[in-house]
Amino acid sequence: MTKLDIEEDKTILLFVGNPTLRKGADLLPNIMKKLGDDYTLVMTSGLRGDVKRYGKNIRYAGKVDPDQLVNLYNFCDMFLFPTRSEGLALTVLEAMACGKSIITTDCASMPEVIRDGHNGFLCEMNNVDDYAEKVHYLAQDKNLQAAIGARNRKEIQRTYNLQNMAKQYIDEYSKYL
């Protein structure tokens, strides 16, 4: 992506969402500092217009429309989401749908979606070293990245398709009739 000025030999991470404490955005500069110059993080601003700029290996995409967002998911090597509190994170599901590996926090709903070591990695909350270690580990094995990405794509197609979701709603509402 020339607009973001990223060298081709870098491992590209993506963070999507509002850059808030709840989403763990404050951890990103330290994670990226720990990872070093072989890695670049692309960061959106979610619904916010401005993002605090820090870190030479962090690029800001700002607000992006849905088509641009799909391009960013497909452009990155893996999805980094150091959340502290989350419902069902649509950004994680979107990254999975694009066949990406996920590195996120072992908290809230994340363990319901990500099975550690199977379709991504769960990290200890606020542990910058843990996030950096998992990213580095995954970046060293392109075959593992591809296998995890394929599992994620298949999981989304199997679990989060419209027919399955509609059936689950009907089953749930039927309990109250």
Short mmCIF file of C-alpha atoms in Angstrom, two decimals:
data_model
loop_
_atom_site.label_atom_id
_atom_site.label_comp_id
_atom_site.label_asym_id
_atom_site.label_seq_id
_atom_site.Cartn_x
_atom_site.Cartn_y
_atom_site.Cartn_z
CA MET A 1 0.00 0.00 0.00
CA THR A 2 1.91 2.95 -1.27
CA LYS A 3 -0.33 5.49 0.48
CA LEU A 4 0.85 4.13 3.84
CA ASP A 5 4.51 4.04 2.72
CA ILE A 6 5.26 0.52 3.93
CA GLU A 7 8.27 -1.42 2.71
CA GLU A 8 7.45 -4.82 1.22
CA ASP A 9 9.78 -6.81 3.48
CA LYS A 10 7.97 -5.83 6.69
CA THR A 11 5.55 -7.98 8.66
CA ILE A 12 2.31 -5.98 8.58
CA LEU A 13 0.04 -5.92 11.62
CA LEU A 14 -3.39 -4.32 11.66
CA PHE A 15 -5.37 -2.72 14.48
CA VAL A 16 -8.94 -1.65 13.67
CA GLY A 17 -11.14 0.31 16.01
CA ASN A 18 -11.31 3.37 18.19
CA PRO A 19 -7.86 3.96 19.69
CA THR A 20 -9.06 3.85 23.29
CA LEU A 21 -7.76 2.43 26.56
CA ARG A 22 -10.54 -0.16 26.50
CA LYS A 23 -9.29 -1.42 23.14
CA GLY A 24 -5.69 -1.46 24.40
CA ALA A 25 -4.49 1.13 21.89
CA ASP A 26 -2.15 2.62 24.50
CA LEU A 27 -0.19 -0.67 24.45
CA LEU A 28 0.46 -0.56 20.71
CA PRO A 29 3.48 1.82 20.73
CA ASN A 30 5.26 -0.31 23.32
CA ILE A 31 4.43 -3.55 21.49
CA MET A 32 5.73 -2.07 18.25
CA LYS A 33 8.86 -0.72 19.95
CA LYS A 34 9.53 -4.20 21.32
CA LEU A 35 8.99 -5.77 17.87
CA GLY A 36 11.33 -3.33 16.12
CA ASP A 37 11.85 -2.23 12.56
CA ASP A 38 10.95 -5.53 10.88
CA TYR A 39 7.29 -4.90 11.75
CA THR A 40 4.81 -2.20 10.79
CA LEU A 41 1.43 -1.60 12.39
CA VAL A 42 -1.40 -0.11 10.34
CA MET A 43 -3.94 1.56 12.58
CA THR A 44 -7.38 2.96 11.80
CA SER A 45 -9.03 5.68 13.83
CA GLY A 46 -12.36 3.90 14.14
CA LEU A 47 -15.11 6.45 14.48
CA ARG A 48 -12.70 9.12 15.69
CA GLY A 49 -11.19 11.58 13.28
CA ASP A 50 -7.86 12.04 14.92
CA VAL A 51 -5.34 9.64 16.35
CA LYS A 52 -2.36 10.46 18.50
CA ARG A 53 0.68 9.84 16.33
CA TYR A 54 3.58 7.96 17.81
CA GLY A 55 6.07 5.34 16.76
CA LYS A 56 8.10 5.20 13.58
CA ASN A 57 6.76 1.74 12.71
CA ILE A 58 3.09 2.75 13.05
CA ARG A 59 1.12 4.00 10.05
CA TYR A 60 -2.26 5.71 10.33
CA ALA A 61 -5.01 4.94 7.86
CA GLY A 62 -7.48 7.23 9.65
CA LYS A 63 -11.19 6.70 9.08
CA VAL A 64 -11.72 4.13 6.36
CA ASP A 65 -14.79 3.16 4.38
CA PRO A 66 -15.86 -0.52 4.21
CA ASP A 67 -14.05 -1.18 0.91
CA GLN A 68 -10.82 0.31 2.24
CA LEU A 69 -11.20 -1.74 5.41
CA VAL A 70 -11.47 -4.99 3.46
CA ASN A 71 -8.32 -3.97 1.58
CA LEU A 72 -6.51 -3.34 4.87
CA TYR A 73 -7.53 -6.72 6.27
CA ASN A 74 -6.31 -8.42 3.12
CA PHE A 75 -3.10 -6.36 3.06
CA CYS A 76 -1.97 -7.26 6.58
CA ASP A 77 -0.17 -10.40 7.68
CA MET A 78 -1.97 -10.65 11.03
CA PHE A 79 -4.48 -8.85 13.23
CA LEU A 80 -3.37 -7.40 16.58
CA PHE A 81 -6.09 -6.53 19.09
CA PRO A 82 -4.88 -5.98 22.70
CA THR A 83 -8.35 -5.28 24.07
CA ARG A 84 -9.09 -5.02 27.79
CA SER A 85 -12.87 -5.32 27.58
CA GLU A 86 -14.89 -6.49 24.64
CA GLY A 87 -18.20 -7.95 23.66
CA LEU A 88 -18.14 -9.95 20.47
CA ALA A 89 -15.53 -7.97 18.53
CA LEU A 90 -16.68 -7.56 14.96
CA THR A 91 -13.17 -6.53 13.97
CA VAL A 92 -11.85 -9.93 15.07
CA LEU A 93 -14.58 -11.69 13.08
CA GLU A 94 -13.86 -9.50 10.05
CA ALA A 95 -10.15 -10.35 10.22
CA MET A 96 -11.00 -14.04 10.55
CA ALA A 97 -13.31 -13.79 7.51
CA CYS A 98 -10.35 -12.43 5.55
CA GLY A 99 -8.27 -15.44 6.61
CA LYS A 100 -6.00 -13.67 9.08
CA SER A 101 -4.31 -14.89 12.24
CA ILE A 102 -5.41 -13.13 15.41
CA ILE A 103 -3.34 -12.01 18.40
CA THR A 104 -5.62 -10.72 21.14
CA THR A 105 -6.16 -10.69 24.89
CA ASP A 106 -7.26 -13.63 27.01
CA CYS A 107 -10.26 -11.75 28.39
CA ALA A 108 -13.98 -11.14 27.94
CA SER A 109 -15.36 -12.85 24.83
CA MET A 110 -12.03 -13.35 23.09
CA PRO A 111 -11.51 -16.96 24.35
CA GLU A 112 -14.96 -17.83 22.99
CA VAL A 113 -13.79 -16.95 19.49
CA ILE A 114 -10.03 -17.59 19.60
CA ARG A 115 -8.70 -20.95 20.72
CA ASP A 116 -5.12 -20.29 21.77
CA GLY A 117 -2.67 -21.84 19.33
CA HIS A 118 -5.44 -23.11 17.02
CA ASN A 119 -6.86 -20.04 15.31
CA GLY A 120 -4.78 -17.34 16.94
CA PHE A 121 -3.05 -16.51 20.18
CA LEU A 122 -4.40 -15.21 23.48
CA CYS A 123 -2.13 -12.96 25.52
CA GLU A 124 -2.10 -11.90 29.13
CA MET A 125 -3.82 -8.53 29.51
CA ASN A 126 -1.42 -5.55 29.45
CA ASN A 127 1.60 -7.82 28.93
CA VAL A 128 3.51 -6.09 26.12
CA ASP A 129 6.16 -8.84 26.09
CA ASP A 130 3.50 -11.53 25.62
CA TYR A 131 1.94 -9.76 22.62
CA ALA A 132 5.35 -9.12 21.03
CA GLU A 133 6.44 -12.72 21.62
CA LYS A 134 3.29 -14.15 20.01
CA VAL A 135 3.52 -11.80 17.03
CA HIS A 136 7.19 -12.64 16.53
CA TYR A 137 6.53 -16.38 16.85
CA LEU A 138 3.77 -16.27 14.26
CA ALA A 139 5.76 -14.03 11.89
CA GLN A 140 8.56 -16.62 11.80
CA ASP A 141 6.26 -19.33 10.43
CA LYS A 142 4.40 -18.38 7.24
CA ASN A 143 2.95 -21.92 7.00
CA LEU A 144 1.42 -21.58 10.48
CA GLN A 145 0.05 -18.14 9.54
CA ALA A 146 -1.58 -19.63 6.45
CA ALA A 147 -3.01 -22.61 8.35
CA ILE A 148 -4.46 -20.41 11.09
CA GLY A 149 -5.88 -18.02 8.50
CA ALA A 150 -7.53 -20.91 6.62
CA ARG A 151 -9.05 -22.25 9.86
CA ASN A 152 -10.40 -18.79 10.66
CA ARG A 153 -11.98 -18.34 7.25
CA LYS A 154 -13.59 -21.79 7.48
CA GLU A 155 -14.85 -21.08 11.04
CA ILE A 156 -16.51 -17.84 9.95
CA GLN A 157 -18.16 -19.52 6.97
CA ARG A 158 -19.40 -22.38 9.17
CA THR A 159 -20.49 -20.51 12.29
CA TYR A 160 -21.40 -16.98 11.27
CA ASN A 161 -23.37 -17.57 8.10
CA LEU A 162 -26.85 -16.05 7.78
CA GLN A 163 -28.71 -19.39 7.79
CA ASN A 164 -27.02 -20.55 10.98
CA MET A 165 -27.49 -17.21 12.72
CA ALA A 166 -31.19 -17.05 11.74
CA LYS A 167 -31.73 -20.59 13.03
CA GLN A 168 -30.09 -19.70 16.35
CA TYR A 169 -32.34 -16.64 16.73
CA ILE A 170 -35.44 -18.70 15.95
CA ASP A 171 -34.39 -21.42 18.40
CA GLU A 172 -33.74 -18.86 21.12
CA TYR A 173 -36.99 -16.94 20.61
CA SER A 174 -38.97 -20.19 20.40
CA LYS A 175 -38.13 -20.85 24.04
CA TYR A 176 -40.33 -17.94 25.03
CA LEU A 177 -43.42 -18.71 22.97
#
